[in-house]
Coordinates of C-alpha atoms in Angstrom, one line a residue:
M94 CA 0.0 0.0 0.0
S95 CA 1.4 3.4 -1.0
K96 CA 1.8 6.4 1.3
E97 CA -1.2 8.1 -0.3
E98 CA -3.4 4.9 0.1
K99 CA -2.5 4.7 3.8
E100 CA -3.5 8.3 4.3
E101 CA -6.8 7.8 2.5
S102 CA -7.6 4.6 4.4
G103 CA -6.9 6.1 7.8
Q104 CA -4.0 3.7 8.6
T105 CA -3.0 4.3 12.2
A106 CA 0.2 3.6 14.1
I107 CA 1.0 3.8 17.8
V108 CA 4.6 3.9 19.2
T109 CA 5.4 3.7 22.9
G110 CA 8.4 5.3 24.5
S111 CA 8.7 7.9 21.8
S112 CA 10.3 10.8 23.7
S113 CA 13.8 10.0 22.3
G114 CA 15.9 7.5 20.4
I115 CA 14.4 4.5 18.7
G116 CA 10.8 5.5 19.6
L117 CA 11.2 9.0 18.3
E118 CA 12.7 8.0 15.0
T119 CA 10.3 5.1 14.5
S120 CA 7.4 7.5 15.0
L121 CA 8.7 9.9 12.4
A122 CA 9.4 7.0 9.9
L123 CA 5.9 5.7 10.2
A124 CA 4.4 9.2 9.7
R125 CA 6.6 9.8 6.7
N126 CA 5.2 6.6 5.2
G127 CA 1.6 7.7 5.5
F128 CA 0.5 6.4 8.9
Y129 CA -1.3 8.7 11.2
T130 CA 1.0 8.2 14.1
Y131 CA 0.5 8.5 17.8
A132 CA 3.9 9.0 19.5
T133 CA 3.2 8.1 23.1
M134 CA 5.2 8.8 26.2
R135 CA 4.7 9.2 30.0
N136 CA 5.4 12.9 29.9
P137 CA 4.1 14.6 26.7
A138 CA 6.2 17.7 27.5
K139 CA 9.2 15.7 26.5
G140 CA 7.8 15.4 23.0
K141 CA 8.4 19.0 21.9
A142 CA 11.5 18.1 19.8
L143 CA 9.5 15.4 18.0
V144 CA 6.5 17.7 17.4
D145 CA 8.7 20.4 16.0
R146 CA 10.3 18.0 13.6
A147 CA 6.9 16.6 12.6
E148 CA 5.4 20.0 12.0
K149 CA 8.4 21.1 10.0
E150 CA 7.8 18.1 7.6
K151 CA 4.0 18.5 7.8
L152 CA 3.7 14.9 9.1
P153 CA 0.5 13.2 10.3
L154 CA 1.7 12.8 13.9
Q155 CA 0.6 13.7 17.4
V156 CA 2.0 13.1 20.9
A157 CA -0.2 11.3 23.4
E158 CA 0.3 10.5 27.0
L159 CA 0.7 6.8 27.8
D160 CA 2.4 5.2 30.8
V161 CA 2.9 1.5 30.1
D162 CA 3.3 0.8 33.8
R163 CA -0.3 1.8 34.5
D164 CA -3.4 -0.2 33.5
E165 CA -5.7 2.8 33.3
S166 CA -3.3 4.9 31.2
V167 CA -3.0 2.1 28.7
K168 CA -6.7 1.4 28.6
N169 CA -7.7 5.0 28.3
T170 CA -5.2 6.0 25.7
I171 CA -5.6 2.9 23.4
G172 CA -9.3 3.1 23.8
G173 CA -9.4 6.7 22.9
I174 CA -7.3 6.2 19.8
A175 CA -9.5 3.3 18.7
R176 CA -12.6 5.4 19.1
E177 CA -11.1 8.4 17.3
R178 CA -9.5 6.6 14.4
K179 CA -11.8 3.5 14.2
R180 CA -8.8 1.3 13.6
I181 CA -5.2 0.5 14.8
D182 CA -2.9 -0.9 12.2
V183 CA 0.6 -0.9 13.6
V184 CA 1.8 -0.9 17.3
V185 CA 5.5 -0.6 18.2
N186 CA 6.2 -1.5 21.8
N187 CA 9.4 0.4 22.4
A188 CA 9.1 1.7 26.0
G189 CA 11.8 0.3 28.2
F190 CA 15.0 0.9 30.0
A191 CA 18.2 -1.1 30.9
L192 CA 19.0 -2.0 34.5
V193 CA 22.7 -2.7 34.7
G194 CA 24.2 -4.5 37.7
A195 CA 25.0 -7.9 39.3
L196 CA 22.0 -9.8 40.6
E197 CA 23.2 -9.9 44.2
E198 CA 23.5 -6.1 44.2
T199 CA 20.0 -5.5 42.6
S200 CA 17.1 -4.9 44.9
M201 CA 13.8 -6.6 44.4
D202 CA 12.1 -3.2 43.8
E203 CA 14.5 -2.5 41.0
I204 CA 13.9 -6.0 39.5
K205 CA 10.1 -5.5 39.7
A206 CA 10.4 -2.0 38.1
Q207 CA 12.4 -3.5 35.2
F208 CA 9.9 -6.2 34.5
E209 CA 7.0 -3.8 35.0
T210 CA 8.1 -1.5 32.1
N211 CA 10.0 -3.8 29.8
L212 CA 7.7 -6.8 29.9
F213 CA 4.4 -6.1 31.6
G214 CA 4.1 -2.7 29.9
A215 CA 4.4 -4.4 26.5
L216 CA 1.8 -7.0 27.5
R217 CA -0.7 -4.3 28.6
V218 CA -0.4 -2.6 25.3
M219 CA -0.8 -5.9 23.4
K220 CA -3.8 -6.9 25.4
A221 CA -5.4 -3.5 24.7
V222 CA -4.9 -3.5 20.9
I223 CA -5.5 -7.2 20.0
P224 CA -9.3 -7.0 20.3
V225 CA -9.2 -4.0 18.0
M226 CA -7.1 -5.8 15.5
R227 CA -9.3 -8.9 15.7
R228 CA -12.4 -6.9 14.9
Q229 CA -10.8 -5.3 11.8
A230 CA -9.1 -8.7 10.8
S231 CA -5.7 -7.1 10.5
G232 CA -2.9 -5.4 12.4
T233 CA 0.8 -5.7 13.2
I234 CA 2.5 -5.6 16.6
V235 CA 6.3 -5.1 16.7
N236 CA 8.0 -5.6 20.1
I237 CA 11.4 -4.0 20.3
T238 CA 13.8 -6.4 22.0
S239 CA 17.5 -6.6 21.4
M240 CA 20.2 -9.2 21.0
G241 CA 19.9 -9.2 24.8
G242 CA 16.8 -11.3 24.2
K243 CA 18.9 -14.0 22.5
V244 CA 22.4 -13.8 24.1
A245 CA 23.2 -12.9 27.7
I246 CA 26.3 -11.2 29.1
P247 CA 27.4 -10.5 32.7
L248 CA 25.9 -7.6 34.7
D249 CA 22.6 -7.4 32.7
P250 CA 20.6 -10.4 34.2
I251 CA 17.3 -8.6 34.8
Y252 CA 17.4 -6.8 31.5
H253 CA 18.1 -10.1 29.7
G254 CA 15.3 -11.7 31.6
T255 CA 12.7 -9.2 30.3
K256 CA 13.9 -9.4 26.7
F257 CA 14.1 -13.3 26.7
A258 CA 10.6 -13.4 28.1
L259 CA 9.3 -10.9 25.5
E260 CA 10.9 -12.9 22.7
G261 CA 9.1 -16.0 23.8
I262 CA 5.7 -14.3 24.3
T263 CA 6.0 -12.7 20.9
E264 CA 6.6 -16.0 19.2
S265 CA 3.6 -17.6 20.9
V266 CA 1.2 -14.6 20.3
R267 CA 2.2 -14.7 16.6
Y268 CA 0.4 -17.9 16.2
E269 CA -2.6 -16.6 18.1
L270 CA -3.0 -13.7 15.7
Q271 CA -2.5 -15.6 12.5
P272 CA -6.1 -17.0 12.2
F273 CA -7.6 -13.5 11.8
G274 CA -4.8 -11.9 9.8
G275 CA -2.8 -10.3 12.6
K276 CA 0.9 -10.3 12.9
C277 CA 3.3 -10.1 15.8
D278 CA 7.1 -10.0 15.6
T279 CA 10.2 -8.6 17.3
C280 CA 12.8 -6.1 16.2
R281 CA 16.2 -6.6 17.8
A282 CA 17.7 -3.2 18.3
R283 CA 21.5 -2.9 18.6
R284 CA 23.4 -1.1 21.3
G285 CA 24.3 2.4 20.3
K286 CA 23.8 6.0 21.3
D287 CA 20.1 5.6 22.2
E288 CA 19.4 7.0 25.6
L289 CA 17.5 3.8 26.4
L290 CA 20.7 2.2 27.5
W291 CA 22.4 5.1 29.2
Q292 CA 19.6 7.0 31.0
P293 CA 17.2 4.6 32.9
K294 CA 13.6 5.3 32.0
A295 CA 14.5 7.9 29.4
C296 CA 12.4 6.2 26.7
T297 CA 9.3 5.4 28.7

């Protein structure tokens, strides 16, 4: 489908953790390709740079508040988008952060927070959008993982745990969506300059 056809059909995309890095650039890329894009983040005030770039290019993009750690936030934002746009075609679960440290030095509160955002946050969003995709008999979910979901290194055990789990869940859900035309896959981001890895919670 061409950019023009996407715009005419109301093709809609949602990206979580869009305040910087992968989420920001993914939001812009989807909008450039004709998707009306909701770039979501916990604090919309952090989306000014993204909005400025989108306005400069006259892209179909808006910033929306969404905290993947909170059930009500996910329910309200996803529900509002579905009512407004009548469909959700692409969802990119990008919100996350890296917790670096040895297991014995990591508190249970830190471990729970890592799983809350990186894993349970993605699951909240998936559970909210799948019924919409089922009704329209189409839709694609992309879960941002990393090579940390396939290969583990020292001092990242909790981060690896969240990404290994998300890889497995994604593979299973892929088969659940196939009967009605839905798709679910991962994108393994590489380590780089993304603030995701250097500023905890920066991309949520």
